[in-house]
């Protein structure tokens, strides 16, 4: 709380730098929803993979949603969404938390661009996302942010406590160890976007084979400085470049 | 009757007169004219802010009269008008600059900062029981992408962007001088000289010790206050060219 108040409304004139400007709900530490019965909240289970190359970023996700880890509640979930003209975010963890998080980030990105007259950098977007994850009502999420800006291609993982870590490639979700194994030793920063796509799909397929929270196909997103493409495949074989 | 009406309309900040004017805002502009001038000059290599401190007594510590204020690494403001009002806006601007760093982990743009401040000023023209800010600021700095920028804030809450501008007393005269003398190919040193030359138009006995100059250059992106002897050097250069 700053010492400056709005003379019209009496509200804090500086505002909480870690809170969303719009649609944050009651934004003061994790809400009661954190305590919701985990058996009745749709979870993505999930394997989501992000790979950065010189030419752009590939993000691949599986398509399964589950209830209580015992029932496949949806077999065609799109777990990667565009949040920025050249940036995507994956849904990992609570579906409600992740969807709300994505809606909020989209509006923040649009507001930033229209106010400042230039697109938000990936570093700024990752910082903002970390702030929201840390302080807000978007409970139990662990997404990947992938995107391209003037500085190049970037992949970040964002953890539920607001930790933001950049890497060349990253994996989040219940199948993360399996997917990591598929990528380790194969990744090369100079690999082509097509090779990166094949690698990301193979990693999701490997996790889908053995992780009960992941499966039912793959969504693939490619991000370049031109924009974002997202496509879903029920048959994973069709997803390769 | 006419007078009575006018008095009614200038009592509240949030009341328009029948001809669409906000008298309190216009009176705030008068308050600014009573202050000594500050000057801002934008050059290709950075932005220059200069202010003349009016010292009313030889016993006053000159350093305690602050008309230039650092807002963040890359932005400073010069003020003209009510010092106490300026200090409130300066601290508001400092907080906003830090909010941008906390929120996005990047330095705020000069335009964004100027607009945060003017939006805040505007609220004091539309609320009951408050008066407008009796101060104008020249907001100068370098954007994160390296572009020098210079803005002015007005008591109405309108932001203006300038290549060079003067705020405070004798503004019209100084602005006219800047309009004649400003060149787009000025370097930073040339900008300092022009700023001092402009200030000298309002005060012939300009004293190097009483002048404050800050520059933000495109290389370092940081605010630097000129030392007294640097200012004296520039002033000596001016006198030399007059003869």
Tab-separated table of C-alpha atoms in Angstrom:
chain	number	residue	atom	x	y	z
A	1	UNK	CA	0.000	0.000	0.000
A	2	UNK	CA	1.482	3.319	-1.008
A	3	UNK	CA	0.823	6.621	0.713
A	4	UNK	CA	-0.801	7.987	-2.454
A	5	UNK	CA	-4.555	7.665	-2.725
A	6	UNK	CA	-6.879	8.434	-5.575
A	7	UNK	CA	-8.840	11.561	-4.527
A	8	UNK	CA	-11.883	10.332	-6.451
A	9	UNK	CA	-12.142	6.793	-5.127
A	10	UNK	CA	-9.912	6.776	-2.050
A	11	UNK	CA	-8.174	3.696	-3.475
A	12	UNK	CA	-4.405	3.212	-3.532
A	13	UNK	CA	-3.124	5.330	-6.412
A	14	UNK	CA	0.025	3.300	-6.991
A	15	UNK	CA	-1.471	-0.167	-6.753
A	16	UNK	CA	-0.045	-3.592	-6.033
A	17	UNK	CA	2.775	-4.187	-8.514
A	18	UNK	CA	2.335	-7.964	-8.273
A	19	UNK	CA	-1.434	-8.026	-8.853
A	20	UNK	CA	-3.271	-8.242	-12.172
A	21	UNK	CA	-4.808	-4.943	-13.182
A	22	UNK	CA	-8.057	-6.661	-14.219
A	23	UNK	CA	-9.874	-9.853	-13.351
A	24	UNK	CA	-7.705	-10.889	-10.457
A	25	UNK	CA	-10.572	-11.526	-8.066
A	26	UNK	CA	-9.582	-11.121	-4.440
A	27	UNK	CA	-5.865	-10.955	-4.867
A	28	UNK	CA	-4.152	-11.353	-1.528
A	29	UNK	CA	-2.237	-14.542	-1.083
A	30	UNK	CA	-3.687	-17.849	-2.217
A	31	UNK	CA	-7.472	-17.907	-1.875
A	32	UNK	CA	-9.730	-20.485	-0.273
A	33	UNK	CA	-9.845	-22.296	-3.587
A	34	UNK	CA	-6.428	-23.688	-2.655
A	35	UNK	CA	-8.185	-25.849	-0.119
A	36	UNK	CA	-10.704	-27.213	-2.662
A	37	UNK	CA	-11.125	-30.966	-2.649
A	38	UNK	CA	-8.425	-32.112	-5.036
A	39	UNK	CA	-10.576	-35.085	-6.141
A	40	UNK	CA	-13.193	-32.801	-7.657
A	41	UNK	CA	-10.860	-30.346	-9.400
A	42	UNK	CA	-9.975	-31.128	-13.014
A	43	UNK	CA	-6.220	-31.505	-13.304
A	44	UNK	CA	-4.244	-31.661	-16.447
A	45	UNK	CA	-1.895	-34.377	-15.126
A	46	UNK	CA	0.135	-33.539	-18.144
A	47	UNK	CA	3.356	-33.443	-20.006
A	48	UNK	CA	4.227	-30.088	-21.566
A	49	UNK	CA	7.486	-29.508	-23.393
A	50	UNK	CA	9.088	-26.265	-24.563
A	51	UNK	CA	12.171	-26.125	-26.795
A	52	UNK	CA	13.973	-22.946	-27.918
A	53	UNK	CA	16.051	-22.840	-31.112
A	54	UNK	CA	17.652	-20.075	-33.138
A	55	UNK	CA	14.631	-19.962	-35.477
A	56	UNK	CA	11.863	-20.058	-32.910
A	57	UNK	CA	10.188	-22.026	-30.151
A	58	UNK	CA	8.263	-25.306	-30.216
A	59	UNK	CA	5.821	-26.181	-27.443
A	60	UNK	CA	4.119	-29.606	-27.358
A	61	UNK	CA	1.527	-30.878	-24.887
A	62	UNK	CA	-0.557	-34.039	-24.372
A	63	UNK	CA	-4.382	-33.901	-24.453
A	64	UNK	CA	-5.583	-35.612	-21.255
A	65	UNK	CA	-7.488	-34.138	-18.308
A	66	UNK	CA	-8.105	-36.259	-15.235
A	67	UNK	CA	-10.102	-36.252	-11.996
A	68	UNK	CA	-8.375	-37.344	-8.825
A	69	UNK	CA	-5.703	-39.004	-10.930
A	70	UNK	CA	-8.026	-41.992	-11.514
A	71	UNK	CA	-10.392	-40.982	-14.284
A	72	UNK	CA	-9.794	-39.450	-17.718
A	73	UNK	CA	-12.290	-36.600	-17.654
A	74	UNK	CA	-11.424	-35.219	-21.088
A	75	UNK	CA	-9.500	-36.694	-24.028
A	76	UNK	CA	-9.105	-33.627	-26.249
A	77	UNK	CA	-7.793	-30.791	-24.107
A	78	UNK	CA	-5.816	-28.028	-25.768
A	79	UNK	CA	-3.156	-27.327	-23.157
A	80	UNK	CA	-1.202	-24.702	-25.071
A	81	UNK	CA	-2.731	-21.279	-25.676
A	82	UNK	CA	-1.556	-18.066	-27.274
A	83	UNK	CA	-1.097	-15.274	-24.706
A	84	UNK	CA	1.009	-12.827	-26.750
A	85	UNK	CA	1.442	-12.041	-30.484
A	86	UNK	CA	4.602	-14.188	-30.351
A	87	UNK	CA	4.146	-16.145	-27.129
A	88	UNK	CA	2.303	-19.183	-25.781
A	89	UNK	CA	1.604	-20.609	-22.333
A	90	UNK	CA	0.817	-24.202	-21.343
A	91	UNK	CA	-1.923	-25.301	-18.934
A	92	UNK	CA	-0.447	-27.427	-16.187
A	93	UNK	CA	-2.121	-28.258	-12.869
A	94	UNK	CA	-5.625	-27.095	-12.011
A	95	UNK	CA	-7.589	-26.426	-15.201
A	96	UNK	CA	-9.544	-23.555	-13.638
A	97	UNK	CA	-6.415	-21.899	-12.285
A	98	UNK	CA	-4.575	-22.236	-15.578
A	99	UNK	CA	-7.463	-20.976	-17.722
A	100	UNK	CA	-7.952	-17.938	-15.502
A	101	UNK	CA	-4.206	-17.297	-15.541
A	102	UNK	CA	-4.170	-17.351	-19.353
A	103	UNK	CA	-7.127	-14.968	-19.658
A	104	UNK	CA	-5.469	-12.563	-17.256
A	105	UNK	CA	-2.090	-12.663	-19.020
A	106	UNK	CA	-3.725	-12.039	-22.403
A	107	UNK	CA	-5.418	-8.878	-21.199
A	108	UNK	CA	-2.242	-7.673	-19.466
A	109	UNK	CA	-0.225	-8.213	-22.664
A	110	UNK	CA	-2.807	-6.293	-24.708
A	111	UNK	CA	-2.924	-3.427	-22.189
A	112	UNK	CA	0.874	-3.199	-22.119
A	113	UNK	CA	1.116	-3.076	-25.897
A	114	UNK	CA	-1.600	-0.478	-26.386
A	115	UNK	CA	-0.284	1.744	-23.569
A	116	UNK	CA	3.422	1.563	-24.327
A	117	UNK	CA	3.178	1.237	-28.082
A	118	UNK	CA	5.404	-1.819	-28.264
A	119	UNK	CA	4.992	-5.528	-27.568
A	120	UNK	CA	5.914	-6.882	-24.149
A	121	UNK	CA	9.280	-8.641	-24.021
A	122	UNK	CA	9.338	-12.312	-23.012
A	123	UNK	CA	11.359	-11.393	-19.932
A	124	UNK	CA	8.693	-8.886	-18.851
A	125	UNK	CA	5.913	-11.397	-19.529
A	126	UNK	CA	7.722	-14.107	-17.544
A	127	UNK	CA	8.270	-11.683	-14.645
A	128	UNK	CA	4.595	-10.698	-14.691
A	129	UNK	CA	3.524	-14.352	-14.806
A	130	UNK	CA	5.811	-15.151	-11.878
A	131	UNK	CA	4.351	-12.263	-9.871
A	132	UNK	CA	0.807	-13.495	-10.502
A	133	UNK	CA	1.644	-17.128	-9.714
A	134	UNK	CA	3.294	-16.065	-6.472
A	135	UNK	CA	0.689	-13.724	-5.029
A	136	UNK	CA	-2.558	-14.635	-6.597
A	137	UNK	CA	-5.603	-16.805	-6.878
A	138	UNK	CA	-4.228	-18.861	-9.770
A	139	UNK	CA	-3.478	-21.805	-7.506
A	140	UNK	CA	-1.633	-24.989	-8.335
A	141	UNK	CA	-0.248	-24.165	-11.757
A	142	UNK	CA	3.127	-24.984	-13.266
A	143	UNK	CA	3.106	-23.693	-16.851
A	144	UNK	CA	5.736	-23.216	-19.530
A	145	UNK	CA	6.016	-19.852	-21.263
A	146	UNK	CA	7.544	-19.972	-24.746
A	147	UNK	CA	8.025	-17.070	-27.106
A	148	UNK	CA	10.093	-14.951	-29.411
A	149	UNK	CA	11.036	-11.275	-29.058
A	150	UNK	CA	13.753	-8.867	-30.224
A	151	UNK	CA	16.301	-10.698	-28.055
A	152	UNK	CA	15.497	-14.085	-29.635
A	153	UNK	CA	13.771	-17.332	-28.593
A	154	UNK	CA	12.950	-18.015	-24.951
A	155	UNK	CA	11.480	-20.817	-22.865
A	156	UNK	CA	10.618	-20.350	-19.174
A	157	UNK	CA	9.103	-22.633	-16.579
A	158	UNK	CA	6.924	-20.974	-13.951
A	159	UNK	CA	6.346	-22.824	-10.708
A	160	UNK	CA	3.361	-22.521	-8.331
A	161	UNK	CA	5.333	-20.353	-5.893
A	162	UNK	CA	6.221	-17.861	-8.619
A	163	UNK	CA	9.662	-19.206	-9.467
A	164	UNK	CA	10.651	-18.250	-13.016
A	165	UNK	CA	13.500	-20.114	-14.707
A	166	UNK	CA	14.705	-19.677	-18.255
A	167	UNK	CA	16.286	-22.585	-20.105
A	168	UNK	CA	17.019	-23.860	-23.619
A	169	UNK	CA	14.326	-26.494	-23.131
A	170	UNK	CA	12.054	-27.329	-20.240
A	171	UNK	CA	9.315	-29.775	-19.276
A	172	UNK	CA	6.560	-29.503	-16.671
A	173	UNK	CA	3.776	-31.833	-15.524
A	174	UNK	CA	3.471	-35.350	-14.140
A	175	UNK	CA	5.354	-36.856	-17.109
A	176	UNK	CA	8.307	-34.486	-16.837
A	177	UNK	CA	10.965	-37.066	-15.992
A	178	UNK	CA	10.037	-39.310	-18.929
A	179	UNK	CA	9.969	-36.420	-21.376
A	180	UNK	CA	13.263	-35.029	-20.114
A	181	UNK	CA	14.885	-38.390	-20.752
A	182	UNK	CA	13.807	-38.240	-24.389
A	183	UNK	CA	15.269	-34.763	-24.915
A	184	UNK	CA	18.492	-35.083	-22.941
A	185	UNK	CA	21.535	-35.456	-25.186
A	186	UNK	CA	19.558	-34.833	-28.387
A	187	UNK	CA	18.882	-31.097	-28.050
A	188	UNK	CA	21.040	-28.653	-29.954
A	189	UNK	CA	20.424	-24.879	-29.919
A	190	UNK	CA	21.164	-24.784	-33.646
A	191	UNK	CA	18.737	-27.558	-34.583
A	192	UNK	CA	16.074	-26.681	-37.165
A	193	UNK	CA	12.547	-25.814	-36.091
A	194	UNK	CA	11.319	-29.047	-37.734
A	195	UNK	CA	13.844	-31.136	-35.785
A	196	UNK	CA	12.829	-29.351	-32.583
A	197	UNK	CA	9.195	-30.137	-33.360
A	198	UNK	CA	9.938	-33.837	-33.840
A	199	UNK	CA	11.929	-33.896	-30.605
A	200	UNK	CA	9.140	-32.204	-28.634
A	201	UNK	CA	6.508	-34.597	-29.999
A	202	UNK	CA	8.731	-37.640	-29.256
A	203	UNK	CA	9.142	-36.400	-25.672
A	204	UNK	CA	5.362	-36.073	-25.178
A	205	UNK	CA	4.822	-39.500	-26.780
A	206	UNK	CA	7.391	-41.093	-24.447
A	207	UNK	CA	5.662	-39.604	-21.409
A	208	UNK	CA	2.217	-40.610	-22.695
A	209	UNK	CA	3.358	-44.251	-22.874
A	210	UNK	CA	4.128	-44.541	-19.162
A	211	UNK	CA	2.586	-41.594	-17.259
A	212	UNK	CA	-1.063	-42.200	-16.355
A	213	UNK	CA	-1.736	-38.461	-16.274
A	214	UNK	CA	-0.655	-37.930	-19.888
A	215	UNK	CA	-1.937	-39.184	-23.227
A	216	UNK	CA	-4.745	-39.051	-25.823
A	217	UNK	CA	-2.762	-37.216	-28.514
A	218	UNK	CA	-0.598	-34.145	-28.843
A	219	UNK	CA	-0.974	-30.413	-29.474
A	220	UNK	CA	1.973	-28.692	-31.130
A	221	UNK	CA	2.629	-24.960	-31.194
A	222	UNK	CA	5.389	-23.243	-33.153
A	223	UNK	CA	6.312	-19.654	-32.382
A	224	UNK	CA	8.488	-17.520	-34.647
A	225	UNK	CA	8.881	-13.760	-34.980
A	226	UNK	CA	6.024	-14.022	-37.505
A	227	UNK	CA	3.516	-15.304	-34.949
A	228	UNK	CA	1.994	-18.402	-33.372
A	229	UNK	CA	0.610	-21.607	-34.914
A	230	UNK	CA	-1.206	-24.225	-32.841
A	231	UNK	CA	-2.492	-27.576	-34.130
A	232	UNK	CA	-3.895	-30.662	-32.391
A	233	UNK	CA	-3.371	-34.317	-33.381
A	234	UNK	CA	-5.368	-37.259	-31.953
A	235	UNK	CA	-2.839	-39.541	-33.653
A	236	UNK	CA	0.618	-38.592	-32.480
A	237	UNK	CA	2.226	-39.951	-35.669
A	238	UNK	CA	0.545	-37.152	-37.605
A	239	UNK	CA	2.224	-34.524	-35.448
A	240	UNK	CA	5.769	-35.031	-36.730
A	241	UNK	CA	7.142	-32.478	-39.182
B	1	UNK	CA	-23.897	39.621	-10.475
B	2	UNK	CA	-21.335	38.590	-13.044
B	3	UNK	CA	-18.626	38.644	-10.375
B	4	UNK	CA	-20.679	36.584	-7.975
B	5	UNK	CA	-21.164	33.945	-10.621
B	6	UNK	CA	-17.495	33.776	-11.420
B	7	UNK	CA	-16.640	33.350	-7.748
B	8	UNK	CA	-18.968	30.398	-7.544
B	9	UNK	CA	-17.333	28.725	-10.529
B	10	UNK	CA	-13.784	29.107	-9.351
B	11	UNK	CA	-14.391	27.663	-5.912
B	12	UNK	CA	-14.450	24.012	-6.794
B	13	UNK	CA	-11.922	22.281	-9.002
B	14	UNK	CA	-14.607	20.059	-10.383
B	15	UNK	CA	-16.980	22.744	-11.571
B	16	UNK	CA	-16.973	24.054	-15.138
B	17	UNK	CA	-17.736	27.702	-15.734
B	18	UNK	CA	-20.539	28.332	-18.252
B	19	UNK	CA	-17.935	28.926	-20.955
B	20	UNK	CA	-16.309	25.559	-20.261
B	21	UNK	CA	-13.295	26.608	-18.209
B	22	UNK	CA	-11.854	25.177	-15.032
B	23	UNK	CA	-10.728	28.282	-13.183
B	24	UNK	CA	-8.824	26.406	-10.476
B	25	UNK	CA	-6.668	24.742	-13.110
B	26	UNK	CA	-5.987	28.113	-14.720
B	27	UNK	CA	-5.056	29.574	-11.326
B	28	UNK	CA	-2.661	26.671	-10.815
B	29	UNK	CA	-0.946	27.673	-14.055
B	30	UNK	CA	-0.593	31.193	-12.627
B	31	UNK	CA	1.121	29.695	-9.569
B	32	UNK	CA	3.667	28.067	-11.883
B	33	UNK	CA	4.410	31.404	-13.543
B	34	UNK	CA	5.445	32.767	-10.157
B	35	UNK	CA	8.255	30.213	-9.957
B	36	UNK	CA	11.703	30.539	-11.489
B	37	UNK	CA	12.209	28.873	-14.826
B	38	UNK	CA	13.427	25.382	-15.609
B	39	UNK	CA	14.511	24.274	-19.051
B	40	UNK	CA	14.618	20.922	-20.825
B	41	UNK	CA	16.476	20.219	-24.081
B	42	UNK	CA	16.454	16.949	-25.997
B	43	UNK	CA	19.505	16.168	-28.127
B	44	UNK	CA	20.580	13.184	-30.206
B	45	UNK	CA	22.909	12.027	-27.394
B	46	UNK	CA	20.637	12.546	-24.439
B	47	UNK	CA	18.360	14.867	-22.530
B	48	UNK	CA	19.368	17.975	-20.563
B	49	UNK	CA	17.484	19.541	-17.647
B	50	UNK	CA	18.532	22.850	-16.127
B	51	UNK	CA	17.050	24.977	-13.362
B	52	UNK	CA	17.827	28.302	-11.765
B	53	UNK	CA	17.619	28.350	-7.971
B	54	UNK	CA	16.523	31.668	-6.602
B	55	UNK	CA	18.341	32.202	-3.351
B	56	UNK	CA	16.627	34.806	-1.198
B	57	UNK	CA	19.250	34.964	1.490
B	58	UNK	CA	22.987	34.448	1.656
B	59	UNK	CA	22.333	32.263	4.694
B	60	UNK	CA	20.298	29.673	2.807
B	61	UNK	CA	22.189	26.511	1.931
B	62	UNK	CA	21.923	26.480	-1.864
B	63	UNK	CA	21.980	22.684	-2.031
B	64	UNK	CA	18.751	22.587	-0.015
B	65	UNK	CA	16.781	24.228	-2.817
B	66	UNK	CA	16.070	21.300	-5.077
B	67	UNK	CA	14.516	21.858	-8.468
B	68	UNK	CA	15.960	18.822	-10.252
B	69	UNK	CA	15.090	15.381	-8.971
B	70	UNK	CA	16.335	11.952	-10.007
B	71	UNK	CA	13.375	9.610	-10.515
B	72	UNK	CA	15.182	6.439	-11.555
B	73	UNK	CA	18.558	5.605	-13.135
B	74	UNK	CA	17.466	6.921	-16.516
B	75	UNK	CA	14.901	9.650	-15.741
B	76	UNK	CA	15.004	13.003	-13.946
B	77	UNK	CA	12.499	15.843	-13.582
B	78	UNK	CA	12.809	19.609	-13.325
B	79	UNK	CA	10.061	21.471	-11.524
B	80	UNK	CA	8.607	24.968	-11.601
B	81	UNK	CA	5.990	26.269	-9.207
B	82	UNK	CA	5.093	25.021	-5.733
B	83	UNK	CA	8.057	23.062	-4.402
B	84	UNK	CA	5.957	21.156	-1.892
B	85	UNK	CA	3.551	20.043	-4.628
B	86	UNK	CA	6.494	19.066	-6.807
B	87	UNK	CA	7.871	16.837	-4.069
B	88	UNK	CA	4.612	14.865	-3.924
B	89	UNK	CA	4.681	14.264	-7.682
B	90	UNK	CA	8.378	13.412	-7.578
B	91	UNK	CA	7.815	10.721	-4.987
B	92	UNK	CA	4.779	9.429	-6.858
B	93	UNK	CA	6.933	9.201	-9.993
B	94	UNK	CA	9.686	7.400	-8.082
B	95	UNK	CA	7.193	4.829	-6.825
B	96	UNK	CA	5.770	4.319	-10.300
B	97	UNK	CA	9.265	3.779	-11.701
B	98	UNK	CA	9.843	1.070	-9.108
B	99	UNK	CA	6.406	-0.461	-9.705
B	100	UNK	CA	7.422	-0.961	-13.337
B	101	UNK	CA	10.620	-2.708	-12.260
B	102	UNK	CA	8.782	-4.934	-9.763
B	103	UNK	CA	6.043	-5.784	-12.211
B	104	UNK	CA	8.024	-6.317	-15.431
B	105	UNK	CA	11.666	-6.300	-14.291
B	106	UNK	CA	12.414	-3.554	-16.777
B	107	UNK	CA	12.994	0.212	-16.481
B	108	UNK	CA	9.916	2.344	-17.169
B	109	UNK	CA	9.735	4.330	-20.422
B	110	UNK	CA	9.845	8.121	-20.123
B	111	UNK	CA	6.461	8.457	-21.829
B	112	UNK	CA	4.864	5.848	-19.569
B	113	UNK	CA	6.210	7.613	-16.489
B	114	UNK	CA	5.056	11.043	-17.673
B	115	UNK	CA	1.583	9.645	-18.343
B	116	UNK	CA	1.374	7.941	-14.944
B	117	UNK	CA	2.130	11.319	-13.362
B	118	UNK	CA	-0.290	13.297	-15.545
B	119	UNK	CA	-3.055	10.750	-14.946
B	120	UNK	CA	-2.506	11.286	-11.224
B	121	UNK	CA	-2.554	15.084	-11.663
B	122	UNK	CA	-5.781	14.817	-13.672
B	123	UNK	CA	-7.611	13.173	-10.762
B	124	UNK	CA	-7.042	16.373	-8.784
B	125	UNK	CA	-9.078	18.306	-11.373
B	126	UNK	CA	-12.111	16.047	-11.111
B	127	UNK	CA	-12.432	15.439	-7.387
B	128	UNK	CA	-14.237	17.483	-4.753
B	129	UNK	CA	-12.441	18.988	-1.789
B	130	UNK	CA	-8.971	19.033	-3.336
B	131	UNK	CA	-6.960	21.591	-5.286
B	132	UNK	CA	-4.903	20.941	-8.410
B	133	UNK	CA	-1.122	20.652	-8.281
B	134	UNK	CA	0.460	24.100	-8.595
B	135	UNK	CA	3.487	22.781	-10.374
B	136	UNK	CA	4.747	21.879	-13.830
B	137	UNK	CA	7.378	19.208	-14.391
B	138	UNK	CA	9.781	18.702	-17.259
B	139	UNK	CA	10.316	14.928	-17.375
B	140	UNK	CA	13.530	14.074	-19.196
B	141	UNK	CA	15.389	10.856	-19.774
B	142	UNK	CA	16.367	8.055	-22.085
B	143	UNK	CA	13.998	5.206	-22.994
B	144	UNK	CA	15.178	1.616	-22.428
B	145	UNK	CA	15.740	1.372	-26.215
B	146	UNK	CA	18.074	4.389	-26.093
B	147	UNK	CA	15.792	7.144	-27.374
B	148	UNK	CA	16.084	10.505	-25.567
B	149	UNK	CA	12.652	11.851	-24.531
B	150	UNK	CA	11.338	15.041	-22.937
B	151	UNK	CA	7.807	15.583	-21.578
B	152	UNK	CA	5.990	18.331	-19.730
B	153	UNK	CA	3.209	17.867	-17.196
B	154	UNK	CA	0.552	20.537	-16.771
B	155	UNK	CA	-1.906	21.122	-13.855
B	156	UNK	CA	-4.767	19.940	-16.082
B	157	UNK	CA	-3.082	16.538	-16.314
B	158	UNK	CA	-2.200	16.866	-19.994
B	159	UNK	CA	1.170	15.434	-21.088
B	160	UNK	CA	3.098	17.245	-23.827
B	161	UNK	CA	6.220	15.985	-25.574
B	162	UNK	CA	8.884	18.528	-26.552
B	163	UNK	CA	12.174	18.797	-28.386
B	164	UNK	CA	12.962	21.634	-25.974
B	165	UNK	CA	10.809	23.515	-23.521
B	166	UNK	CA	10.785	25.978	-20.643
B	167	UNK	CA	8.450	25.850	-17.645
B	168	UNK	CA	7.847	28.487	-14.978
B	169	UNK	CA	8.242	32.256	-15.040
B	170	UNK	CA	8.821	34.029	-18.348
B	171	UNK	CA	8.011	30.845	-20.135
B	172	UNK	CA	6.855	32.542	-23.348
B	173	UNK	CA	10.113	34.494	-23.705
B	174	UNK	CA	12.302	31.464	-23.042
B	175	UNK	CA	10.200	29.253	-25.288
B	176	UNK	CA	10.548	31.808	-28.079
B	177	UNK	CA	14.305	31.831	-27.621
B	178	UNK	CA	14.413	28.018	-27.760
B	179	UNK	CA	12.281	28.033	-30.902
B	180	UNK	CA	14.823	30.314	-32.584
B	181	UNK	CA	17.959	28.575	-31.366
B	182	UNK	CA	17.081	24.865	-31.209
B	183	UNK	CA	18.727	22.626	-33.780
B	184	UNK	CA	18.003	18.908	-34.177
B	185	UNK	CA	21.727	18.110	-34.602
B	186	UNK	CA	22.711	19.412	-31.149
B	187	UNK	CA	25.036	17.164	-29.175
B	188	UNK	CA	24.768	16.818	-25.407
B	189	UNK	CA	27.282	19.598	-24.714
B	190	UNK	CA	25.462	21.857	-27.132
B	191	UNK	CA	22.236	20.999	-25.329
B	192	UNK	CA	23.721	22.038	-21.965
B	193	UNK	CA	24.939	25.307	-23.453
B	194	UNK	CA	21.552	26.021	-25.035
B	195	UNK	CA	19.750	25.247	-21.762
B	196	UNK	CA	22.013	27.626	-19.824
B	197	UNK	CA	21.763	30.270	-22.504
B	198	UNK	CA	17.983	30.032	-22.239
B	199	UNK	CA	18.048	30.355	-18.453
B	200	UNK	CA	20.324	33.378	-18.809
B	201	UNK	CA	17.528	35.122	-20.774
B	202	UNK	CA	15.448	35.277	-17.585
B	203	UNK	CA	18.328	36.065	-15.236
B	204	UNK	CA	21.198	38.162	-16.536
B	205	UNK	CA	23.296	37.682	-13.405
B	206	UNK	CA	23.180	33.955	-13.635
B	207	UNK	CA	25.370	32.417	-10.942
B	208	UNK	CA	27.027	29.052	-11.666
B	209	UNK	CA	26.557	28.067	-8.031
B	210	UNK	CA	22.823	28.703	-8.242
B	211	UNK	CA	22.254	26.686	-11.413
B	212	UNK	CA	21.451	23.001	-11.372
B	213	UNK	CA	22.068	20.910	-14.501
B	214	UNK	CA	21.384	17.199	-14.974
B	215	UNK	CA	21.944	15.147	-18.095
B	216	UNK	CA	20.852	11.662	-19.091
B	217	UNK	CA	22.955	10.385	-21.968
B	218	UNK	CA	22.177	7.551	-24.373
B	219	UNK	CA	25.415	5.696	-23.586
B	220	UNK	CA	25.119	5.304	-19.830
B	221	UNK	CA	21.311	5.634	-19.559
B	222	UNK	CA	21.922	7.289	-16.214
B	223	UNK	CA	21.283	10.645	-14.626
B	224	UNK	CA	24.379	12.740	-13.985
B	225	UNK	CA	24.427	16.082	-12.177
B	226	UNK	CA	26.986	18.517	-13.539
B	227	UNK	CA	29.552	19.788	-11.053
B	228	UNK	CA	29.752	23.503	-10.311
B	229	UNK	CA	32.949	23.990	-12.342
B	230	UNK	CA	31.434	22.227	-15.365
B	231	UNK	CA	28.476	24.599	-15.220
B	232	UNK	CA	30.844	27.540	-14.795
B	233	UNK	CA	32.780	26.356	-17.857
B	234	UNK	CA	29.662	26.311	-19.992
B	235	UNK	CA	28.630	29.742	-18.700
B	236	UNK	CA	32.086	31.159	-19.435
B	237	UNK	CA	31.770	29.793	-22.964
B	238	UNK	CA	28.490	31.683	-23.291
B	239	UNK	CA	29.989	34.964	-22.136
B	240	UNK	CA	32.896	34.470	-24.507
B	241	UNK	CA	30.558	34.042	-27.467
B	242	UNK	CA	28.575	37.158	-26.521
B	243	UNK	CA	31.570	39.416	-26.966
